[in-house]
CSV table of C-alpha atoms in Angstrom, one decimal:
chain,number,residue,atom,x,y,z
R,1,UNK,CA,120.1,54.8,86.5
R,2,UNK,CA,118.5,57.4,84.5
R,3,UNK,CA,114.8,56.7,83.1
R,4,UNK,CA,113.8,58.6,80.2
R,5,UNK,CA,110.3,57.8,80.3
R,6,UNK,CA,107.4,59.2,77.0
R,7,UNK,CA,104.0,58.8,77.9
R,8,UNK,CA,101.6,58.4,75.1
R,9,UNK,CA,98.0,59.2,74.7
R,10,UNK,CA,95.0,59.7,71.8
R,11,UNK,CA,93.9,62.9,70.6
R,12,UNK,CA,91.1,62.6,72.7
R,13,UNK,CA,93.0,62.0,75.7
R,14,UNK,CA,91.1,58.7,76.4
R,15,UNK,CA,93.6,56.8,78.4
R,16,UNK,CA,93.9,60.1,80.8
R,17,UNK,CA,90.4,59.9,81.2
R,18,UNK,CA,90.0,56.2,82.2
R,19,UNK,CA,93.5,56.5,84.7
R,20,UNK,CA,95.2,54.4,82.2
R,21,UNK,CA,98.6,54.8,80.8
R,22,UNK,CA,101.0,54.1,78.0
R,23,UNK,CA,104.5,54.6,78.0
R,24,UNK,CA,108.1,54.3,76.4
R,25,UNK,CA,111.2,54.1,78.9
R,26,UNK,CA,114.7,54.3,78.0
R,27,UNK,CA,116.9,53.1,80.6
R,28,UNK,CA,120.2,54.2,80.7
R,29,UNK,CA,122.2,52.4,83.4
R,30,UNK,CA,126.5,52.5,84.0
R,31,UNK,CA,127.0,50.0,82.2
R,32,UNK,CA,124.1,49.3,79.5
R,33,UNK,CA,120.7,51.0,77.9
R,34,UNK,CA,117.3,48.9,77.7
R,35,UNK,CA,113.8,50.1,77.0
R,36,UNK,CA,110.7,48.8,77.9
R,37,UNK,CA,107.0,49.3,76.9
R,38,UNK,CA,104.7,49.7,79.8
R,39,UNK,CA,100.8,49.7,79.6
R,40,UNK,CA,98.5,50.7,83.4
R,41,UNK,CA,95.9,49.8,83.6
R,42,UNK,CA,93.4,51.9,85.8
R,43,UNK,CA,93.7,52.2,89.7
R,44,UNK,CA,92.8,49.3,91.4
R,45,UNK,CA,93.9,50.6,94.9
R,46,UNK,CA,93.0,54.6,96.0
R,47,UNK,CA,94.6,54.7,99.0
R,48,UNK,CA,98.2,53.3,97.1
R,49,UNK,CA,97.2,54.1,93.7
R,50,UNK,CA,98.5,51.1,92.4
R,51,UNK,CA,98.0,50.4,88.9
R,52,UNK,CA,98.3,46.9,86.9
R,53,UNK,CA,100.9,46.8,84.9
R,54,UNK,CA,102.2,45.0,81.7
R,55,UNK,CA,105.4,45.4,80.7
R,56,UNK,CA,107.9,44.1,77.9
R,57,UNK,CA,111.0,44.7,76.7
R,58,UNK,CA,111.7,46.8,73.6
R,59,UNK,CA,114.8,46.1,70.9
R,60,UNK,CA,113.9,49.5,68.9
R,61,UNK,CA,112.4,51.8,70.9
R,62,UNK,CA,112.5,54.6,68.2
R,63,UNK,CA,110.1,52.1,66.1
R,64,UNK,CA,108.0,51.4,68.9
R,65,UNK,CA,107.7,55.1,69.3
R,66,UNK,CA,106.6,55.3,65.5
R,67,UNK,CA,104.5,52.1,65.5
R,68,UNK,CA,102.4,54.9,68.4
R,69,UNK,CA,102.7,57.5,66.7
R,70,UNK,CA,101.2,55.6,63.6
R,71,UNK,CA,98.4,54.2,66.0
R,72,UNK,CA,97.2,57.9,66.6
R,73,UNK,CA,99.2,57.8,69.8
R,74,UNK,CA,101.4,61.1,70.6
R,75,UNK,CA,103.5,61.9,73.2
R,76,UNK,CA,102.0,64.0,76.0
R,77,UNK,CA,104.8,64.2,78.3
R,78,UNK,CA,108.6,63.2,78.5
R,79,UNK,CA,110.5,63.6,81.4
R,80,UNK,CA,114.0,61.9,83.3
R,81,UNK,CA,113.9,60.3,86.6
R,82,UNK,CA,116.9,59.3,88.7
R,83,UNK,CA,116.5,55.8,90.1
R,84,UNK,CA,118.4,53.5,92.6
R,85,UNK,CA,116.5,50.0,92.9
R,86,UNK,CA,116.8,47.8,95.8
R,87,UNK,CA,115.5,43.6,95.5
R,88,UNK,CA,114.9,42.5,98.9
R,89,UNK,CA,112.3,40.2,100.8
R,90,UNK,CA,109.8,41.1,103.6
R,91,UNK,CA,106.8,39.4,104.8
R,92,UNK,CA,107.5,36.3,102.5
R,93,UNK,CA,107.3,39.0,99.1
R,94,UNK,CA,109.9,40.0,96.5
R,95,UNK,CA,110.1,43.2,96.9
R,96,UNK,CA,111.4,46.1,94.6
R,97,UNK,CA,112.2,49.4,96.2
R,98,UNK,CA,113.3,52.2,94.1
R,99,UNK,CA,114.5,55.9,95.3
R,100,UNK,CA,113.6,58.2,92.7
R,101,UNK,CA,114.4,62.0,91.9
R,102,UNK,CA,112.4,64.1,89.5
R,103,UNK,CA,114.6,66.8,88.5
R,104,UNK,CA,111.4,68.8,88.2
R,105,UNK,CA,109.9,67.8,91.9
R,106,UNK,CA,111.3,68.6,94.9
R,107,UNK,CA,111.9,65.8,97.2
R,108,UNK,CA,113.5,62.2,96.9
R,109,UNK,CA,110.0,59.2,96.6
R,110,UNK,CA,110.4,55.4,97.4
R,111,UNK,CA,108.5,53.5,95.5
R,112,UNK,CA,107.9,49.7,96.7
R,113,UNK,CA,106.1,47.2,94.3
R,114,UNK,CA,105.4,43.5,94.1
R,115,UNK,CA,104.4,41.0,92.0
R,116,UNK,CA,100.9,39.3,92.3
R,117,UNK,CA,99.2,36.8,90.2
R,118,UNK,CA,96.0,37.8,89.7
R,119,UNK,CA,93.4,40.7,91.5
R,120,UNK,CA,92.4,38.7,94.4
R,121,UNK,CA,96.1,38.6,95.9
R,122,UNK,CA,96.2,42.6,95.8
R,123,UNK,CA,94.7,43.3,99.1
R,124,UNK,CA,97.3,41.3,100.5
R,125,UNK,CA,100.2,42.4,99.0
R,126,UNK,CA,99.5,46.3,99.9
R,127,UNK,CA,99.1,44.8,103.6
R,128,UNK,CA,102.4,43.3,103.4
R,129,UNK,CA,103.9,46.5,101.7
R,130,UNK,CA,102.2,48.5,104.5
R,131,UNK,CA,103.8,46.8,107.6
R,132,UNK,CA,106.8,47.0,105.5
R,133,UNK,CA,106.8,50.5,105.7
R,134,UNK,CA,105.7,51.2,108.8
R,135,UNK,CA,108.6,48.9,110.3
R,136,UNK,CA,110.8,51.9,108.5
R,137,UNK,CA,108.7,54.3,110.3
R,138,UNK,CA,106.8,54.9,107.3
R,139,UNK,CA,103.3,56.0,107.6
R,140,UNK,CA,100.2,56.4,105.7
R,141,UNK,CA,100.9,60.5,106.1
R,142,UNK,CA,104.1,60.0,104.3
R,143,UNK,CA,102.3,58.7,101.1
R,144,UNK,CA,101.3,60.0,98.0
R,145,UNK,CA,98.9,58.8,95.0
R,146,UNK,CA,100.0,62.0,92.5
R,147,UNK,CA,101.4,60.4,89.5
R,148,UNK,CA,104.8,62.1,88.2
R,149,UNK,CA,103.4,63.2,85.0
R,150,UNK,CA,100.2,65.1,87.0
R,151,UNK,CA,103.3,66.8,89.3
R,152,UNK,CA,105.8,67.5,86.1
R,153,UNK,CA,103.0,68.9,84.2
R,154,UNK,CA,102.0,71.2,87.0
R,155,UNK,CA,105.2,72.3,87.4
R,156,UNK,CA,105.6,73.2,83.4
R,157,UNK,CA,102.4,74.9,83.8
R,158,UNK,CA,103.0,78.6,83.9
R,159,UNK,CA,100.9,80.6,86.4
């Protein structure tokens, strides 16, 4: 699948500044296109930097990208990601792994999430992801916390 992903801030960059983000994605899989509208909350994990996240699906994105814009939102960065998501169990979760390619970044990322009902069930989750990963050899040196955007917008930087 190809995500097609416009993240949206204020003027004064507000969001940014409190590690919260806004954002339009367009899907485009083999077979169909769906978009979503994704608010982050800010970090509640440093050492993963995972975010909460809300997330519904969108039947127009081009007005939801208006209905933004007419907010006082603008667009701040757009990029494309290359995805391939896995659904698997471990450790009694649903899991969702996804390999992901930045044109723009070097390298290939795997990204594992899980669901959790409220704050207090956080801490345990990351535990379970953690053993997860480290079953695939995966360690804590492996990992990253620098969000796409940061890495796209760094490399669009000139100098």
């Amino acid at each position: 699948e190809v995500y097609q992903d416009t993240y949206y801030d204020d003027p004064s960059r507000s969001l940014e500044a409190t590690d919260r983000e806004l954002r339009v994605r367009t899907i485009h899989g083999p077979d169909s296109t769906r978009s979503v509208l994704t608010y982050k909350g800010a970090r509640i994990d440093a050492a993963s930097g995972s975010k909460p996240e809300h997330e519904t699906v969108v039947e127009a994105p081009e007005a939801v990208h208006a209905m933004l814009r007419g907010l006082g939102y603008g667009p701040t960065i757009t990029f494309q990601k290359r995805c391939r998501n896995y659904r698997f169990g471990a450790n009694g979760r649903d899991l969702l792994a996804t390999l992901v390619q930045v044109p723009e970044i070097d390298g290939t990322f795997l990204e594992v999430e899980t669901m959790v009902q409220d704050a207090k069930n956080v801490v345990p989750a990351l535990d379970d992801i953690r053993a997860m990963m480290s079953e695939l050899r995966i360690t804590a040196d492996d990992f990253t916390t620098e969000l796409y955007t940061d890495a796209v917008a760094a490399r669009r930087t000139p100098g």
